[in-house]
Short mmCIF file of N, CA and C in Angstrom, two decimals:
data_model
loop_
_atom_site.label_atom_id
_atom_site.label_comp_id
_atom_site.label_asym_id
_atom_site.label_seq_id
_atom_site.Cartn_x
_atom_site.Cartn_y
_atom_site.Cartn_z
N MET R 10 11.84 240.54 -221.54
CA MET R 10 11.15 239.28 -221.45
C MET R 10 11.78 238.30 -222.45
N LYS R 11 12.07 237.10 -221.98
CA LYS R 11 12.69 236.09 -222.82
C LYS R 11 11.62 235.38 -223.65
N MET R 12 11.87 235.26 -224.95
CA MET R 12 10.93 234.61 -225.85
C MET R 12 11.13 233.10 -225.80
N LYS R 13 10.04 232.35 -225.76
CA LYS R 13 10.11 230.89 -225.79
C LYS R 13 10.46 230.45 -227.20
N SER R 14 10.98 229.24 -227.30
CA SER R 14 11.31 228.71 -228.62
C SER R 14 10.68 227.32 -228.77
N LEU R 15 10.59 226.87 -230.00
CA LEU R 15 9.99 225.59 -230.31
C LEU R 15 10.76 224.94 -231.44
N ASN R 16 11.10 223.68 -231.29
CA ASN R 16 11.79 222.91 -232.32
C ASN R 16 11.04 221.59 -232.46
N ARG R 17 10.08 221.55 -233.38
CA ARG R 17 9.24 220.37 -233.56
C ARG R 17 9.04 220.11 -235.05
N VAL R 18 9.14 218.84 -235.44
CA VAL R 18 8.97 218.44 -236.83
C VAL R 18 8.02 217.26 -236.88
N SER R 19 7.11 217.26 -237.84
CA SER R 19 6.23 216.13 -238.11
C SER R 19 6.35 215.79 -239.59
N LEU R 20 6.60 214.51 -239.88
CA LEU R 20 6.75 214.06 -241.26
C LEU R 20 5.89 212.83 -241.50
N LEU R 21 5.29 212.76 -242.67
CA LEU R 21 4.56 211.58 -243.12
C LEU R 21 5.14 211.22 -244.47
N GLY R 22 5.78 210.06 -244.55
CA GLY R 22 6.42 209.69 -245.80
C GLY R 22 6.78 208.22 -245.83
N HIS R 23 7.68 207.87 -246.77
CA HIS R 23 8.09 206.48 -246.97
C HIS R 23 9.60 206.36 -246.83
N LEU R 24 10.04 205.25 -246.23
CA LEU R 24 11.48 204.99 -246.11
C LEU R 24 12.06 204.72 -247.49
N VAL R 25 13.22 205.31 -247.77
CA VAL R 25 13.87 205.11 -249.07
C VAL R 25 14.81 203.91 -249.05
N ALA R 26 15.14 203.39 -247.86
CA ALA R 26 15.99 202.21 -247.71
C ALA R 26 15.74 201.63 -246.32
N ASP R 27 16.19 200.41 -246.10
CA ASP R 27 16.11 199.83 -244.76
C ASP R 27 16.93 200.67 -243.80
N PRO R 28 16.51 200.77 -242.53
CA PRO R 28 17.30 201.52 -241.55
C PRO R 28 18.66 200.87 -241.32
N GLU R 29 19.64 201.70 -241.02
CA GLU R 29 20.95 201.22 -240.60
C GLU R 29 21.00 201.35 -239.08
N VAL R 30 21.17 200.23 -238.39
CA VAL R 30 21.18 200.22 -236.93
C VAL R 30 22.56 199.80 -236.45
N ARG R 31 23.04 200.50 -235.44
CA ARG R 31 24.32 200.15 -234.83
C ARG R 31 24.25 200.45 -233.35
N SER R 32 25.26 199.99 -232.64
CA SER R 32 25.38 200.29 -231.22
C SER R 32 26.56 201.22 -231.02
N THR R 33 26.38 202.18 -230.13
CA THR R 33 27.48 203.10 -229.82
C THR R 33 28.44 202.40 -228.86
N GLN R 34 29.55 203.06 -228.57
CA GLN R 34 30.55 202.47 -227.67
C GLN R 34 29.97 202.19 -226.29
N ASN R 35 29.01 202.99 -225.85
CA ASN R 35 28.42 202.76 -224.53
C ASN R 35 27.17 201.89 -224.59
N GLY R 36 26.93 201.22 -225.73
CA GLY R 36 25.86 200.23 -225.83
C GLY R 36 24.50 200.73 -226.25
N ASN R 37 24.37 201.99 -226.59
CA ASN R 37 23.08 202.52 -227.04
C ASN R 37 22.83 202.18 -228.50
N SER R 38 21.59 201.81 -228.80
CA SER R 38 21.21 201.56 -230.19
C SER R 38 20.89 202.89 -230.87
N VAL R 39 21.27 202.99 -232.14
CA VAL R 39 20.91 204.16 -232.93
C VAL R 39 20.56 203.68 -234.34
N ALA R 40 19.40 204.13 -234.82
CA ALA R 40 18.95 203.79 -236.17
C ALA R 40 18.97 205.05 -237.02
N ASN R 41 19.52 204.94 -238.21
CA ASN R 41 19.54 206.04 -239.18
C ASN R 41 18.74 205.59 -240.40
N PHE R 42 17.83 206.45 -240.85
CA PHE R 42 17.07 206.14 -242.04
C PHE R 42 16.62 207.44 -242.71
N ALA R 43 16.21 207.32 -243.95
CA ALA R 43 15.75 208.49 -244.72
C ALA R 43 14.30 208.29 -245.10
N ILE R 44 13.55 209.40 -245.04
CA ILE R 44 12.14 209.41 -245.42
C ILE R 44 11.97 210.35 -246.61
N ALA R 45 11.18 209.92 -247.57
CA ALA R 45 10.82 210.76 -248.71
C ALA R 45 9.42 211.32 -248.49
N THR R 46 9.28 212.63 -248.71
CA THR R 46 7.96 213.27 -248.66
C THR R 46 7.74 213.96 -250.00
N ASN R 47 6.49 214.03 -250.43
CA ASN R 47 6.15 214.62 -251.72
C ASN R 47 5.39 215.92 -251.55
N ARG R 48 5.68 216.87 -252.43
CA ARG R 48 4.95 218.14 -252.48
C ARG R 48 4.34 218.27 -253.87
N LYS R 49 3.09 218.69 -253.93
CA LYS R 49 2.42 218.91 -255.22
C LYS R 49 1.76 220.27 -255.22
N TRP R 50 1.73 220.88 -256.39
CA TRP R 50 1.09 222.18 -256.57
C TRP R 50 0.74 222.35 -258.04
N LYS R 51 -0.07 223.36 -258.31
CA LYS R 51 -0.40 223.70 -259.70
C LYS R 51 0.35 224.97 -260.07
N ASN R 52 0.93 224.96 -261.26
CA ASN R 52 1.62 226.16 -261.73
C ASN R 52 0.60 227.13 -262.33
N ALA R 53 1.08 228.23 -262.87
CA ALA R 53 0.20 229.28 -263.39
C ALA R 53 -0.72 228.78 -264.50
N SER R 54 -0.28 227.78 -265.26
CA SER R 54 -1.11 227.24 -266.35
C SER R 54 -2.02 226.10 -265.89
N GLY R 55 -2.01 225.81 -264.59
CA GLY R 55 -2.88 224.77 -264.05
C GLY R 55 -2.30 223.37 -264.09
N GLU R 56 -1.07 223.25 -264.56
CA GLU R 56 -0.42 221.94 -264.62
C GLU R 56 0.06 221.52 -263.23
N VAL R 57 -0.21 220.27 -262.87
CA VAL R 57 0.21 219.77 -261.56
C VAL R 57 1.70 219.45 -261.61
N LYS R 58 2.43 220.02 -260.66
CA LYS R 58 3.87 219.79 -260.53
C LYS R 58 4.14 219.12 -259.20
N GLY R 59 5.28 218.49 -259.08
CA GLY R 59 5.62 217.84 -257.82
C GLY R 59 7.11 217.72 -257.63
N GLU R 60 7.50 217.64 -256.39
CA GLU R 60 8.90 217.42 -256.01
C GLU R 60 8.93 216.51 -254.80
N THR R 61 10.03 215.80 -254.67
CA THR R 61 10.23 214.93 -253.51
C THR R 61 11.38 215.48 -252.68
N ASP R 62 11.18 215.54 -251.37
CA ASP R 62 12.22 215.94 -250.43
C ASP R 62 12.64 214.70 -249.64
N PHE R 63 13.92 214.65 -249.28
CA PHE R 63 14.46 213.54 -248.52
C PHE R 63 14.95 214.06 -247.18
N HIS R 64 14.58 213.35 -246.11
CA HIS R 64 14.88 213.79 -244.75
C HIS R 64 15.63 212.69 -244.01
N ARG R 65 16.72 213.08 -243.35
CA ARG R 65 17.51 212.14 -242.55
C ARG R 65 16.91 212.07 -241.15
N VAL R 66 16.66 210.85 -240.67
CA VAL R 66 16.06 210.64 -239.35
C VAL R 66 17.00 209.78 -238.50
N VAL R 67 17.13 210.16 -237.23
CA VAL R 67 17.94 209.41 -236.28
C VAL R 67 17.05 209.05 -235.09
N ALA R 68 17.02 207.76 -234.74
CA ALA R 68 16.25 207.29 -233.59
C ALA R 68 17.21 206.61 -232.62
N TRP R 69 17.15 207.01 -231.36
CA TRP R 69 18.07 206.52 -230.34
C TRP R 69 17.43 205.50 -229.42
N ARG R 70 18.27 204.69 -228.81
CA ARG R 70 17.95 203.74 -227.75
C ARG R 70 16.86 202.75 -228.17
N LYS R 71 15.84 202.56 -227.33
CA LYS R 71 14.79 201.57 -227.60
C LYS R 71 14.05 201.90 -228.89
N LEU R 72 13.79 203.18 -229.13
CA LEU R 72 13.11 203.57 -230.36
C LEU R 72 13.95 203.19 -231.57
N GLY R 73 15.26 203.40 -231.51
CA GLY R 73 16.14 203.01 -232.60
C GLY R 73 16.14 201.51 -232.84
N GLN R 74 16.16 200.76 -231.76
CA GLN R 74 16.13 199.30 -231.84
C GLN R 74 14.83 198.83 -232.50
N LEU R 75 13.70 199.40 -232.08
CA LEU R 75 12.41 199.02 -232.64
C LEU R 75 12.29 199.41 -234.11
N CYS R 76 12.84 200.56 -234.48
CA CYS R 76 12.82 200.97 -235.89
C CYS R 76 13.60 199.96 -236.74
N GLY R 77 14.73 199.50 -236.22
CA GLY R 77 15.52 198.51 -236.93
C GLY R 77 14.78 197.19 -237.11
N GLU R 78 13.98 196.83 -236.13
CA GLU R 78 13.23 195.57 -236.18
C GLU R 78 12.04 195.63 -237.13
N TYR R 79 11.34 196.76 -237.17
CA TYR R 79 10.05 196.80 -237.84
C TYR R 79 9.99 197.63 -239.12
N LEU R 80 10.92 198.54 -239.33
CA LEU R 80 10.87 199.35 -240.55
C LEU R 80 11.62 198.67 -241.68
N LYS R 81 11.20 198.95 -242.89
CA LYS R 81 11.89 198.45 -244.07
C LYS R 81 11.69 199.45 -245.21
N LYS R 82 12.47 199.30 -246.24
CA LYS R 82 12.34 200.17 -247.41
C LYS R 82 10.88 200.15 -247.88
N GLY R 83 10.33 201.34 -248.10
CA GLY R 83 8.95 201.46 -248.56
C GLY R 83 7.93 201.61 -247.46
N SER R 84 8.32 201.35 -246.20
CA SER R 84 7.38 201.50 -245.08
C SER R 84 6.85 202.92 -245.03
N SER R 85 5.56 203.04 -244.81
CA SER R 85 4.95 204.35 -244.62
C SER R 85 4.99 204.66 -243.13
N VAL R 86 5.54 205.84 -242.77
CA VAL R 86 5.71 206.19 -241.36
C VAL R 86 5.30 207.64 -241.11
N TYR R 87 4.91 207.88 -239.86
CA TYR R 87 4.68 209.23 -239.36
C TYR R 87 5.70 209.43 -238.25
N VAL R 88 6.56 210.43 -238.40
CA VAL R 88 7.65 210.68 -237.45
C VAL R 88 7.46 212.06 -236.83
N GLU R 89 7.62 212.12 -235.50
CA GLU R 89 7.67 213.40 -234.79
C GLU R 89 9.02 213.49 -234.12
N GLY R 90 9.60 214.69 -234.16
CA GLY R 90 10.90 214.87 -233.53
C GLY R 90 11.35 216.31 -233.56
N GLN R 91 12.67 216.49 -233.47
CA GLN R 91 13.29 217.81 -233.46
C GLN R 91 14.35 217.88 -234.53
N LEU R 92 14.55 219.08 -235.08
CA LEU R 92 15.64 219.31 -236.03
C LEU R 92 16.95 219.47 -235.28
N ARG R 93 17.99 218.91 -235.85
CA ARG R 93 19.33 219.10 -235.30
C ARG R 93 20.29 219.32 -236.46
N ASN R 94 21.08 220.38 -236.37
CA ASN R 94 22.13 220.66 -237.34
C ASN R 94 23.46 220.26 -236.72
N ARG R 95 24.32 219.64 -237.51
CA ARG R 95 25.64 219.28 -237.01
C ARG R 95 26.63 219.27 -238.16
N SER R 96 27.90 219.26 -237.81
CA SER R 96 28.95 219.16 -238.81
C SER R 96 29.83 217.97 -238.48
N TYR R 97 30.51 217.48 -239.49
CA TYR R 97 31.44 216.37 -239.32
C TYR R 97 32.53 216.49 -240.38
N ASP R 98 33.63 215.78 -240.17
CA ASP R 98 34.73 215.77 -241.13
C ASP R 98 34.73 214.45 -241.88
N THR R 99 34.87 214.52 -243.20
CA THR R 99 34.94 213.32 -244.02
C THR R 99 36.32 212.69 -243.87
N ASP R 100 36.47 211.49 -244.41
CA ASP R 100 37.78 210.83 -244.39
C ASP R 100 38.82 211.64 -245.14
N ALA R 101 38.38 212.44 -246.11
CA ALA R 101 39.29 213.29 -246.89
C ALA R 101 39.58 214.61 -246.18
N GLY R 102 39.04 214.79 -244.97
CA GLY R 102 39.31 216.00 -244.21
C GLY R 102 38.41 217.18 -244.54
N GLU R 103 37.36 216.96 -245.33
CA GLU R 103 36.43 218.04 -245.68
C GLU R 103 35.36 218.17 -244.61
N LYS R 104 35.01 219.40 -244.28
CA LYS R 104 33.94 219.64 -243.30
C LYS R 104 32.60 219.62 -244.02
N ARG R 105 31.66 218.83 -243.50
CA ARG R 105 30.32 218.72 -244.06
C ARG R 105 29.30 219.12 -243.01
N PHE R 106 28.17 219.61 -243.47
CA PHE R 106 27.08 220.01 -242.59
C PHE R 106 25.84 219.20 -242.97
N THR R 107 25.06 218.85 -241.97
CA THR R 107 23.84 218.08 -242.22
C THR R 107 22.75 218.51 -241.25
N THR R 108 21.52 218.33 -241.67
CA THR R 108 20.35 218.55 -240.82
C THR R 108 19.64 217.22 -240.68
N GLU R 109 19.33 216.85 -239.44
CA GLU R 109 18.68 215.58 -239.15
C GLU R 109 17.45 215.82 -238.28
N ILE R 110 16.52 214.88 -238.34
CA ILE R 110 15.39 214.87 -237.43
C ILE R 110 15.72 213.85 -236.35
N ILE R 111 15.75 214.29 -235.10
CA ILE R 111 15.94 213.37 -233.98
C ILE R 111 14.55 212.90 -233.57
N ALA R 112 14.25 211.64 -233.87
CA ALA R 112 12.90 211.11 -233.67
C ALA R 112 12.58 210.97 -232.19
N LYS R 113 11.41 211.43 -231.82
CA LYS R 113 10.85 211.23 -230.48
C LYS R 113 9.76 210.16 -230.52
N ASP R 114 9.11 210.03 -231.68
CA ASP R 114 8.01 209.08 -231.84
C ASP R 114 7.94 208.66 -233.30
N VAL R 115 7.75 207.37 -233.53
CA VAL R 115 7.60 206.84 -234.89
C VAL R 115 6.36 205.96 -234.92
N ASN R 116 5.42 206.31 -235.77
CA ASN R 116 4.22 205.51 -235.97
C ASN R 116 4.32 204.85 -237.33
N ILE R 117 4.28 203.54 -237.33
CA ILE R 117 4.43 202.78 -238.57
C ILE R 117 3.04 202.55 -239.15
N LEU R 118 2.86 203.01 -240.38
CA LEU R 118 1.57 202.89 -241.04
C LEU R 118 1.52 201.66 -241.94
N THR R 119 2.68 201.23 -242.44
CA THR R 119 2.81 200.01 -243.23
C THR R 119 3.78 199.11 -242.50
N TRP R 120 3.33 197.93 -242.08
CA TRP R 120 4.12 197.06 -241.21
C TRP R 120 4.85 195.97 -241.95
N LYS R 121 6.00 195.63 -241.43
CA LYS R 121 6.81 194.50 -241.87
C LYS R 121 6.22 193.25 -241.22
N LYS R 122 6.18 192.15 -241.91
CA LYS R 122 5.70 190.86 -241.39
C LYS R 122 4.23 190.90 -240.97
N GLY R 123 3.43 191.79 -241.54
CA GLY R 123 2.00 191.80 -241.29
C GLY R 123 1.57 192.22 -239.90
N GLU R 124 2.44 192.83 -239.11
CA GLU R 124 2.08 193.25 -237.76
C GLU R 124 1.42 194.62 -237.82
N LYS R 125 0.70 194.98 -236.75
CA LYS R 125 0.01 196.26 -236.69
C LYS R 125 0.38 196.99 -235.42
N GLY R 126 0.17 198.32 -235.42
CA GLY R 126 0.40 199.11 -234.22
C GLY R 126 1.35 200.25 -234.47
N ALA R 127 1.92 200.75 -233.39
CA ALA R 127 2.84 201.87 -233.49
C ALA R 127 4.04 201.62 -232.61
N VAL R 128 5.19 202.02 -233.10
CA VAL R 128 6.39 202.00 -232.28
C VAL R 128 6.35 203.28 -231.49
N ASP R 129 5.93 203.18 -230.25
CA ASP R 129 5.73 204.35 -229.41
C ASP R 129 6.46 204.12 -228.10
N ALA R 130 7.78 203.95 -228.22
CA ALA R 130 8.61 203.64 -227.05
C ALA R 130 8.56 204.79 -226.06
N ASP R 131 8.68 204.45 -224.79
CA ASP R 131 8.74 205.48 -223.75
C ASP R 131 10.11 206.13 -223.81
N VAL R 132 10.25 207.10 -224.68
CA VAL R 132 11.53 207.77 -224.88
C VAL R 132 11.59 208.97 -223.96
N GLN R 133 12.60 209.01 -223.12
CA GLN R 133 12.80 210.14 -222.23
C GLN R 133 13.32 211.32 -223.05
N PRO R 134 13.10 212.54 -222.60
CA PRO R 134 13.64 213.69 -223.32
C PRO R 134 15.14 213.54 -223.50
N LEU R 135 15.60 213.85 -224.70
CA LEU R 135 17.02 213.71 -224.98
C LEU R 135 17.82 214.77 -224.25
N ASN R 136 18.95 214.37 -223.73
CA ASN R 136 19.90 215.35 -223.21
C ASN R 136 21.13 215.29 -224.08
N LYS R 137 22.10 216.12 -223.83
CA LYS R 137 23.28 216.19 -224.69
C LYS R 137 23.98 214.85 -224.79
N GLU R 138 24.06 214.09 -223.71
CA GLU R 138 24.72 212.80 -223.74
C GLU R 138 23.98 211.84 -224.66
N GLU R 139 22.64 211.86 -224.63
CA GLU R 139 21.85 210.97 -225.46
C GLU R 139 21.94 211.34 -226.93
N GLU R 140 22.12 212.60 -227.23
CA GLU R 140 22.17 213.03 -228.62
C GLU R 140 23.48 212.66 -229.28
N SER R 141 24.53 212.50 -228.52
CA SER R 141 25.82 212.20 -229.13
C SER R 141 25.84 210.75 -229.58
N GLU R 142 26.69 210.46 -230.54
CA GLU R 142 26.77 209.12 -231.09
C GLU R 142 27.56 208.18 -230.21
N GLU R 143 28.30 208.69 -229.26
CA GLU R 143 29.12 207.81 -228.43
C GLU R 143 28.85 208.02 -226.98
#
C-alpha cells in the first residue's frame, strides 16, 4: 500500500524587508520576501528565552503581483504554502542549497496605505512549469 504524503507550511510573522518583485521571461510575476517568526520558551531556571527564525517565501503570478503591491517591511502576514528545496550556482561557481516556502495564500494582517482584507488570489495548483523561475 502506497503511503500518502503532505507538504504544507503555515507561518505567522513579519516581513524583514519589502518584497522583491520581478517578471520572468514568459511574463509571470514572482515576489520574493522573507518572514521572521519568533520562538519563546523557559529554560530549566525559569528564564524566558527566545530565538528568531527567518523564512524565504516565493509567491507566483497574481499572488506575487499582489504581494508586491500591498506588502512592506514590517507587515504582519499569515502565509500558507509548501516547502521546496532547490540548489543553484553562485556567480563564483559555488553550489548553494536553499529551502523556500512556495506561497499558496497570503493573508495580510497589517496593511500598507490603510487598506484592509486579505490577498487571497485564485491561485491554481502549481505545476512544474509554474514553479520554475522562467
